[in-house]
Amino acid sequence: MLHSQTHLRSRPVQAGYLRAFEAVARHLNFRMAAEEMALTQSAVSRQIQSLEDEVGVPLFLRHTRAVELTTAGMQLLQAVGQALPRIDAAVRHIRQSAGRRHVSVTTFASFASMWLIPKLEAFQRDFPDIDIRIEASDSAVDLEVADLDVAVRYAPAERMAPGARRLFGESVTPMVSPWLLKSGPPLRKPEDLLQHTLIEAGDAYTPHLAWLTWRRWLDANGLERAQPKRWLSFNYAYQMVQAALSGQGVVLARPPLVAESLTRGELVEVFARDEFPQARLVSPMAYWVLVAPHSAQRPEVQAFADWLLAQAVATRAVPGVAEGPEPAGDGA
C-alpha cells in the first residue's frame, strides 16, 4: 500500500481536476463552482478529493458554511491561476486559426512600433487571406523550438545565423522637429546642441549599446566632456522619437526607423553631412530577418519574409536614410 501511495503522489496530477480546483478556489464555494462548470456539487467534490489524494495533502479546509484554502492550496492556485488562462488563450487561438493561413512574427518593441506596424496595412491589402500575429519582446526567442515563424533581429553581422537576410544597416544622427529648429536656439554647428535638451535611451550606456549614446557622438565631434542644457531619457526608441516630434529636444535618431517621419517632414536631420562628416555615425548593428526552419516551406511565411525585404529596399531608398554602400553578400 505504501508503495502504491508513493507512486501515486510522484506522478503528474490529472489536468482535468485542476479546472474544478480553480473554480472552487476562486469562489470558495463548491455549489457555485459546480454551477459554473455545469456539474453536480458531489461531482466537483469528488474531483477535489481525488486531486487531494494525488497531491497528498488537503487543499481546502471545509467548514460548516465556508471553504478555505490551505497553504498548499494557495501555492497550487498561484500556479494554476497562471497556467489555465494561458491554455485557454492558446486553444482559442488554435480554434480561430484552424484552416487559416497565418504567420507569427517576433521582434523587439521599438521596431514593431516604429517600422513594422505602420506598414502592415499594405501587407494585409496584398494578402487578405493571411493572418499576422506580432509578438513584441526585447528578448530573443529560439526559432528552433518556439511556435513562431519569422524573427526580426537587431545585431552585428558576426552574431547572425548563416540564413539571416539583412534588411538594412544603421547609423545615428541628430534630428529635431522643424518647429524646434525654427523657434529654439540656433543649431548651426555641433556646439549649439549644448543649448538644447538631448534625448536618449536610459539604458544606452550599457556596453552593447554604446554606439547609440550622445556621449559617443559628442566625443566624435570634438565636444569631449561637454554637457547639454538638460538630458531627457526614455526606455524605448519610439518614446524618444515621440518626444522629439513634440519638440521636447534633439534626438539621436536611427534614420531607417524614422523614415516615414523624414518623408513627411515631421523630423529633419540637423547637420549637413558634407559640412559635418561626423554628424552621422555608422553603427555596427543591422536589422535582419530570419525564418524558422520548421516554417520555411510554407508559402505564406515566405511571402511575408519577401515582403519584409521589399519594404526594407523601399526604406533604404528614402532620402536621408541610407547609411552608405550596402555590404556585399548580405542577402538583402
Tab-separated table of C-alpha atoms in Angstrom:
chain	number	residue	atom	x	y	z
A	1	MET	CA	0.000	0.000	0.000
A	2	LEU	CA	2.825	2.380	0.887
A	3	HIS	CA	4.480	1.767	-2.500
A	4	SER	CA	1.168	2.412	-4.253
A	5	GLN	CA	0.658	5.731	-2.450
A	6	THR	CA	4.251	6.821	-3.131
A	7	HIS	CA	3.853	6.032	-6.836
A	8	LEU	CA	0.521	7.881	-6.954
A	9	ARG	CA	1.975	11.035	-5.414
A	10	SER	CA	5.093	11.109	-7.610
A	11	ARG	CA	3.308	11.109	-10.959
A	12	PRO	CA	1.796	14.261	-12.573
A	13	VAL	CA	-1.730	15.067	-11.429
A	14	GLN	CA	-4.638	14.694	-13.819
A	15	ALA	CA	-5.195	18.031	-15.537
A	16	GLY	CA	-8.978	17.667	-15.503
A	17	TYR	CA	-9.088	18.024	-11.738
A	18	LEU	CA	-7.313	21.402	-11.906
A	19	ARG	CA	-10.278	23.077	-13.578
A	20	ALA	CA	-12.536	22.101	-10.691
A	21	PHE	CA	-9.891	23.137	-8.186
A	22	GLU	CA	-9.526	26.604	-9.765
A	23	ALA	CA	-13.285	27.157	-9.785
A	24	VAL	CA	-13.709	26.159	-6.138
A	25	ALA	CA	-10.667	28.201	-5.092
A	26	ARG	CA	-11.972	31.247	-6.920
A	27	HIS	CA	-15.477	31.051	-5.457
A	28	LEU	CA	-14.520	29.386	-2.161
A	29	ASN	CA	-17.829	27.604	-2.631
A	30	PHE	CA	-18.471	24.114	-4.017
A	31	ARG	CA	-22.033	24.878	-5.107
A	32	MET	CA	-21.091	27.973	-7.123
A	33	ALA	CA	-18.181	26.138	-8.728
A	34	ALA	CA	-20.479	23.283	-9.698
A	35	GLU	CA	-22.999	25.663	-11.277
A	36	GLU	CA	-20.244	27.362	-13.273
A	37	MET	CA	-18.956	24.035	-14.567
A	38	ALA	CA	-22.438	22.574	-15.181
A	39	LEU	CA	-21.690	19.665	-12.845
A	40	THR	CA	-23.290	18.398	-9.670
A	41	GLN	CA	-21.818	19.557	-6.403
A	42	SER	CA	-20.950	15.978	-5.496
A	43	ALA	CA	-19.069	15.541	-8.795
A	44	VAL	CA	-16.954	18.607	-8.078
A	45	SER	CA	-16.378	17.403	-4.512
A	46	ARG	CA	-15.163	14.020	-5.826
A	47	GLN	CA	-12.747	15.715	-8.246
A	48	ILE	CA	-11.291	17.831	-5.445
A	49	GLN	CA	-10.957	14.786	-3.197
A	50	SER	CA	-9.199	12.869	-5.979
A	51	LEU	CA	-6.832	15.810	-6.563
A	52	GLU	CA	-6.023	15.990	-2.848
A	53	ASP	CA	-5.326	12.246	-2.859
A	54	GLU	CA	-2.906	12.678	-5.754
A	55	VAL	CA	-1.192	15.732	-4.268
A	56	GLY	CA	-1.013	14.077	-0.887
A	57	VAL	CA	-2.219	16.958	1.291
A	58	PRO	CA	-5.526	18.792	1.853
A	59	LEU	CA	-6.063	21.780	-0.419
A	60	PHE	CA	-9.154	23.137	1.333
A	61	LEU	CA	-10.360	23.447	4.905
A	62	ARG	CA	-14.055	22.547	4.888
A	63	HIS	CA	-16.039	24.451	7.487
A	64	THR	CA	-19.773	24.164	8.091
A	65	ARG	CA	-20.686	27.178	5.985
A	66	ALA	CA	-17.415	28.103	4.300
A	67	VAL	CA	-14.415	26.767	2.408
A	68	GLU	CA	-10.873	27.996	2.987
A	69	LEU	CA	-7.661	27.356	1.043
A	70	THR	CA	-4.821	25.688	2.912
A	71	THR	CA	-1.255	26.866	2.436
A	72	ALA	CA	-0.758	24.091	-0.096
A	73	GLY	CA	-3.967	25.132	-1.842
A	74	MET	CA	-2.798	28.737	-2.145
A	75	GLN	CA	0.507	27.547	-3.595
A	76	LEU	CA	-1.231	25.393	-6.181
A	77	LEU	CA	-3.719	28.149	-7.037
A	78	GLN	CA	-0.877	30.531	-7.861
A	79	ALA	CA	0.417	28.106	-10.486
A	80	VAL	CA	-2.979	27.013	-11.805
A	81	GLY	CA	-4.259	30.596	-11.981
A	82	GLN	CA	-1.449	31.433	-14.386
A	83	ALA	CA	-1.498	28.225	-16.415
A	84	LEU	CA	-5.205	27.802	-17.181
A	85	PRO	CA	-5.711	31.262	-18.795
A	86	ARG	CA	-2.657	30.641	-20.991
A	87	ILE	CA	-4.000	27.240	-22.008
A	88	ASP	CA	-7.428	28.739	-22.750
A	89	ALA	CA	-5.851	31.527	-24.833
A	90	ALA	CA	-3.805	29.005	-26.807
A	91	VAL	CA	-6.883	26.885	-27.501
A	92	ARG	CA	-8.838	29.965	-28.646
A	93	HIS	CA	-6.014	30.875	-30.987
A	94	ILE	CA	-5.865	27.331	-32.388
A	95	ARG	CA	-9.611	27.280	-32.955
A	96	GLN	CA	-9.638	30.704	-34.594
A	97	SER	CA	-6.726	29.928	-36.889
A	98	ALA	CA	-7.793	26.388	-37.819
A	99	GLY	CA	-7.837	26.141	-41.577
A	100	ARG	CA	-6.494	29.695	-41.986
A	101	ARG	CA	-3.084	30.741	-43.232
A	102	HIS	CA	-1.125	32.673	-40.640
A	103	VAL	CA	2.358	33.985	-39.861
A	104	SER	CA	3.670	34.522	-36.326
A	105	VAL	CA	6.375	37.165	-36.025
A	106	THR	CA	8.679	38.062	-33.153
A	107	THR	CA	10.590	41.320	-32.991
A	108	PHE	CA	11.583	43.956	-30.465
A	109	ALA	CA	9.083	46.563	-29.319
A	110	SER	CA	10.585	49.694	-30.876
A	111	PHE	CA	10.985	48.086	-34.295
A	112	ALA	CA	7.408	46.816	-34.191
A	113	SER	CA	6.016	50.225	-33.215
A	114	MET	CA	8.153	52.420	-35.452
A	115	TRP	CA	8.705	50.364	-38.609
A	116	LEU	CA	6.647	47.177	-38.877
A	117	ILE	CA	3.157	48.030	-37.641
A	118	PRO	CA	2.730	51.187	-39.794
A	119	LYS	CA	3.464	49.070	-42.886
A	120	LEU	CA	1.272	46.065	-42.093
A	121	GLU	CA	-1.806	47.557	-43.753
A	122	ALA	CA	-0.040	47.237	-47.107
A	123	PHE	CA	0.674	43.547	-46.500
A	124	GLN	CA	-2.890	42.873	-45.408
A	125	ARG	CA	-4.166	44.628	-48.504
A	126	ASP	CA	-1.967	42.481	-50.784
A	127	PHE	CA	-2.509	39.233	-48.827
A	128	PRO	CA	-6.000	39.473	-47.280
A	129	ASP	CA	-6.174	35.738	-46.512
A	130	ILE	CA	-3.037	35.661	-44.313
A	131	ASP	CA	-3.384	36.400	-40.596
A	132	ILE	CA	-0.443	38.073	-38.846
A	133	ARG	CA	0.400	37.675	-35.156
A	134	ILE	CA	3.070	40.005	-33.740
A	135	GLU	CA	4.890	39.176	-30.502
A	136	ALA	CA	6.935	42.211	-29.469
A	137	SER	CA	9.664	41.354	-26.988
A	138	ASP	CA	13.169	42.621	-26.361
A	139	SER	CA	14.272	39.065	-25.531
A	140	ALA	CA	15.438	36.873	-28.393
A	141	VAL	CA	13.352	33.754	-28.993
A	142	ASP	CA	14.779	30.431	-30.163
A	143	LEU	CA	13.106	29.785	-33.529
A	144	GLU	CA	14.160	26.140	-33.402
A	145	VAL	CA	11.656	25.416	-30.637
A	146	ALA	CA	9.230	28.371	-30.433
A	147	ASP	CA	5.841	28.379	-32.139
A	148	LEU	CA	6.925	31.319	-34.299
A	149	ASP	CA	7.637	31.636	-37.989
A	150	VAL	CA	9.681	34.794	-38.529
A	151	ALA	CA	12.031	36.865	-36.366
A	152	VAL	CA	13.392	40.345	-36.973
A	153	ARG	CA	16.643	40.741	-35.078
A	154	TYR	CA	18.975	43.636	-34.253
A	155	ALA	CA	22.615	42.562	-34.108
A	156	PRO	CA	26.045	42.832	-35.771
A	157	ALA	CA	26.681	40.533	-38.729
A	158	GLU	CA	29.009	38.214	-36.818
A	159	ARG	CA	26.226	37.284	-34.396
A	160	MET	CA	23.685	36.300	-37.031
A	161	ALA	CA	22.932	32.783	-38.269
A	162	PRO	CA	24.027	31.917	-41.837
A	163	GLY	CA	20.426	32.012	-43.104
A	164	ALA	CA	19.722	35.544	-41.864
A	165	ARG	CA	18.908	38.141	-44.515
A	166	ARG	CA	19.830	41.765	-43.932
A	167	LEU	CA	17.067	44.365	-44.042
A	168	PHE	CA	19.202	47.475	-43.581
A	169	GLY	CA	22.107	48.828	-41.595
A	170	GLU	CA	22.076	51.559	-39.040
A	171	SER	CA	23.529	54.972	-38.326
A	172	VAL	CA	22.719	57.663	-35.769
A	173	THR	CA	22.390	61.395	-36.328
A	174	PRO	CA	20.806	64.363	-34.506
A	175	MET	CA	17.215	65.079	-35.551
A	176	VAL	CA	14.602	67.594	-34.425
A	177	SER	CA	11.111	68.707	-35.262
A	178	PRO	CA	11.000	71.633	-37.752
A	179	TRP	CA	9.200	73.637	-35.079
A	180	LEU	CA	12.120	73.373	-32.646
A	181	LEU	CA	14.599	74.099	-35.426
A	182	LYS	CA	12.813	77.373	-36.163
A	183	SER	CA	11.784	78.503	-32.683
A	184	GLY	CA	14.570	77.188	-30.437
A	185	PRO	CA	18.198	78.262	-30.049
A	186	PRO	CA	20.105	78.038	-33.364
A	187	LEU	CA	21.530	74.693	-34.466
A	188	ARG	CA	24.250	75.574	-36.961
A	189	LYS	CA	27.199	73.658	-35.508
A	190	PRO	CA	27.661	70.799	-33.008
A	191	GLU	CA	28.419	73.163	-30.117
A	192	ASP	CA	24.911	74.606	-30.467
A	193	LEU	CA	23.476	71.315	-29.209
A	194	LEU	CA	24.622	72.228	-25.719
A	195	GLN	CA	21.858	74.849	-25.578
A	196	HIS	CA	19.204	72.181	-26.104
A	197	THR	CA	17.711	69.182	-24.311
A	198	LEU	CA	19.286	65.964	-25.618
A	199	ILE	CA	17.046	62.891	-25.783
A	200	GLU	CA	18.471	59.392	-25.476
A	201	ALA	CA	17.762	55.869	-24.195
A	202	GLY	CA	18.002	55.375	-20.452
A	203	ASP	CA	19.999	52.141	-20.931
A	204	ALA	CA	22.182	53.470	-23.747
A	205	TYR	CA	25.338	53.307	-21.653
A	206	THR	CA	25.323	49.537	-21.361
A	207	PRO	CA	28.314	48.223	-23.356
A	208	HIS	CA	26.384	46.657	-26.244
A	209	LEU	CA	24.507	49.928	-26.944
A	210	ALA	CA	27.401	52.375	-26.529
A	211	TRP	CA	27.292	53.474	-30.185
A	212	LEU	CA	23.784	54.882	-29.651
A	213	THR	CA	24.875	57.371	-26.996
A	214	TRP	CA	25.117	61.113	-27.213
A	215	ARG	CA	28.438	60.806	-25.370
A	216	ARG	CA	29.947	58.920	-28.303
A	217	TRP	CA	28.518	61.428	-30.777
A	218	LEU	CA	29.726	64.463	-28.808
A	219	ASP	CA	33.207	62.978	-28.414
A	220	ALA	CA	33.392	62.225	-32.138
A	221	ASN	CA	32.502	65.847	-32.890
A	222	GLY	CA	35.097	67.445	-30.636
A	223	LEU	CA	32.873	68.008	-27.594
A	224	GLU	CA	34.544	65.733	-25.052
A	225	ARG	CA	33.100	66.111	-21.547
A	226	ALA	CA	30.595	68.727	-22.772
A	227	GLN	CA	27.170	68.735	-21.115
A	228	PRO	CA	23.876	69.918	-22.655
A	229	LYS	CA	21.259	72.179	-21.133
A	230	ARG	CA	19.472	69.047	-19.847
A	231	TRP	CA	19.030	65.328	-20.527
A	232	LEU	CA	15.753	63.535	-21.264
A	233	SER	CA	15.835	59.718	-21.134
A	234	PHE	CA	13.311	57.040	-22.111
A	235	ASN	CA	13.143	53.249	-22.094
A	236	TYR	CA	12.334	52.779	-25.768
A	237	ALA	CA	13.355	54.343	-29.065
A	238	TYR	CA	9.761	55.108	-30.067
A	239	GLN	CA	9.322	57.120	-26.857
A	240	MET	CA	12.442	59.116	-27.680
A	241	VAL	CA	11.194	59.869	-31.170
A	242	GLN	CA	7.757	60.848	-29.880
A	243	ALA	CA	9.397	63.373	-27.547
A	244	ALA	CA	11.390	64.819	-30.456
A	245	LEU	CA	8.291	65.001	-32.660
A	246	SER	CA	6.591	67.085	-29.984
A	247	GLY	CA	9.528	69.498	-29.867
A	248	GLN	CA	10.919	68.489	-26.473
A	249	GLY	CA	14.537	68.206	-27.586
A	250	VAL	CA	17.062	66.802	-30.047
A	251	VAL	CA	17.079	63.038	-30.508
A	252	LEU	CA	19.986	60.919	-31.697
A	253	ALA	CA	17.826	59.062	-34.197
A	254	ARG	CA	18.270	55.979	-36.374
A	255	PRO	CA	17.171	57.023	-39.885
A	256	PRO	CA	15.649	53.677	-41.007
A	257	LEU	CA	13.268	53.689	-38.039
A	258	VAL	CA	12.086	57.256	-38.673
A	259	ALA	CA	11.914	57.059	-42.476
A	260	GLU	CA	8.215	57.933	-42.583
A	261	SER	CA	8.726	60.953	-40.298
A	262	LEU	CA	11.540	62.122	-42.570
A	263	THR	CA	9.367	61.706	-45.661
A	264	ARG	CA	6.530	63.696	-44.093
A	265	GLY	CA	8.892	66.390	-42.841
A	266	GLU	CA	7.999	65.749	-39.204
A	267	LEU	CA	11.685	65.294	-38.346
A	268	VAL	CA	14.723	66.837	-40.011
A	269	GLU	CA	18.402	65.993	-39.789
A	270	VAL	CA	20.169	68.846	-38.016
A	271	PHE	CA	23.586	68.913	-39.689
A	272	ALA	CA	24.521	68.520	-43.352
A	273	ARG	CA	26.855	65.582	-43.829
A	274	ASP	CA	29.003	67.349	-46.427
A	275	GLU	CA	29.705	70.138	-43.912
A	276	PHE	CA	29.998	67.917	-40.808
A	277	PRO	CA	31.253	64.443	-41.850
A	278	GLN	CA	30.927	63.106	-38.297
A	279	ALA	CA	27.331	64.267	-37.932
A	280	ARG	CA	26.149	60.789	-38.931
A	281	LEU	CA	27.941	57.905	-37.224
A	282	VAL	CA	27.616	54.414	-38.679
A	283	SER	CA	26.673	51.722	-36.179
A	284	PRO	CA	27.992	48.127	-36.261
A	285	MET	CA	24.416	46.921	-35.844
A	286	ALA	CA	21.953	45.945	-38.551
A	287	TYR	CA	18.393	44.624	-38.843
A	288	TRP	CA	17.898	41.044	-40.012
A	289	VAL	CA	15.055	38.713	-40.892
A	290	LEU	CA	15.179	35.014	-40.033
A	291	VAL	CA	12.694	32.294	-40.939
A	292	ALA	CA	12.161	29.389	-38.548
A	293	PRO	CA	13.371	26.079	-40.046
A	294	HIS	CA	10.019	24.418	-39.406
A	295	SER	CA	8.193	27.209	-41.301
A	296	ALA	CA	10.498	27.766	-44.263
A	297	GLN	CA	8.439	25.712	-46.728
A	298	ARG	CA	5.111	27.415	-46.020
A	299	PRO	CA	4.203	29.807	-48.870
A	300	GLU	CA	2.619	32.383	-46.569
A	301	VAL	CA	5.770	32.584	-44.437
A	302	GLN	CA	7.973	33.001	-47.476
A	303	ALA	CA	5.603	35.669	-48.812
A	304	PHE	CA	5.877	37.623	-45.574
A	305	ALA	CA	9.688	37.357	-45.462
A	306	ASP	CA	9.922	38.525	-49.086
A	307	TRP	CA	7.572	41.407	-48.297
A	308	LEU	CA	9.800	42.471	-45.393
A	309	LEU	CA	12.814	42.531	-47.704
A	310	ALA	CA	10.920	44.588	-50.290
A	311	GLN	CA	9.849	47.049	-47.606
A	312	ALA	CA	13.473	47.317	-46.491
A	313	VAL	CA	14.518	48.238	-50.032
A	314	ALA	CA	11.885	50.997	-50.014
A	315	THR	CA	13.151	52.228	-46.649
A	316	ARG	CA	16.732	52.412	-47.869
A	317	ALA	CA	15.536	54.469	-50.843
A	318	VAL	CA	14.009	57.211	-48.667
A	319	PRO	CA	16.122	60.389	-48.940
A	320	GLY	CA	18.259	60.774	-45.834
A	321	VAL	CA	18.039	57.125	-44.755
A	322	ALA	CA	20.830	55.191	-46.481
A	323	GLU	CA	23.867	54.919	-44.227
A	324	GLY	CA	26.283	54.298	-47.078
A	325	PRO	CA	27.067	51.451	-49.524
A	326	GLU	CA	25.336	48.226	-48.552
A	327	PRO	CA	27.737	45.426	-47.600
A	328	ALA	CA	28.292	42.896	-50.367
A	329	GLY	CA	26.830	39.423	-49.969
A	330	ASP	CA	24.463	40.304	-47.165
A	331	GLY	CA	21.500	38.613	-48.780
A	332	ALA	CA	19.414	41.783	-48.899
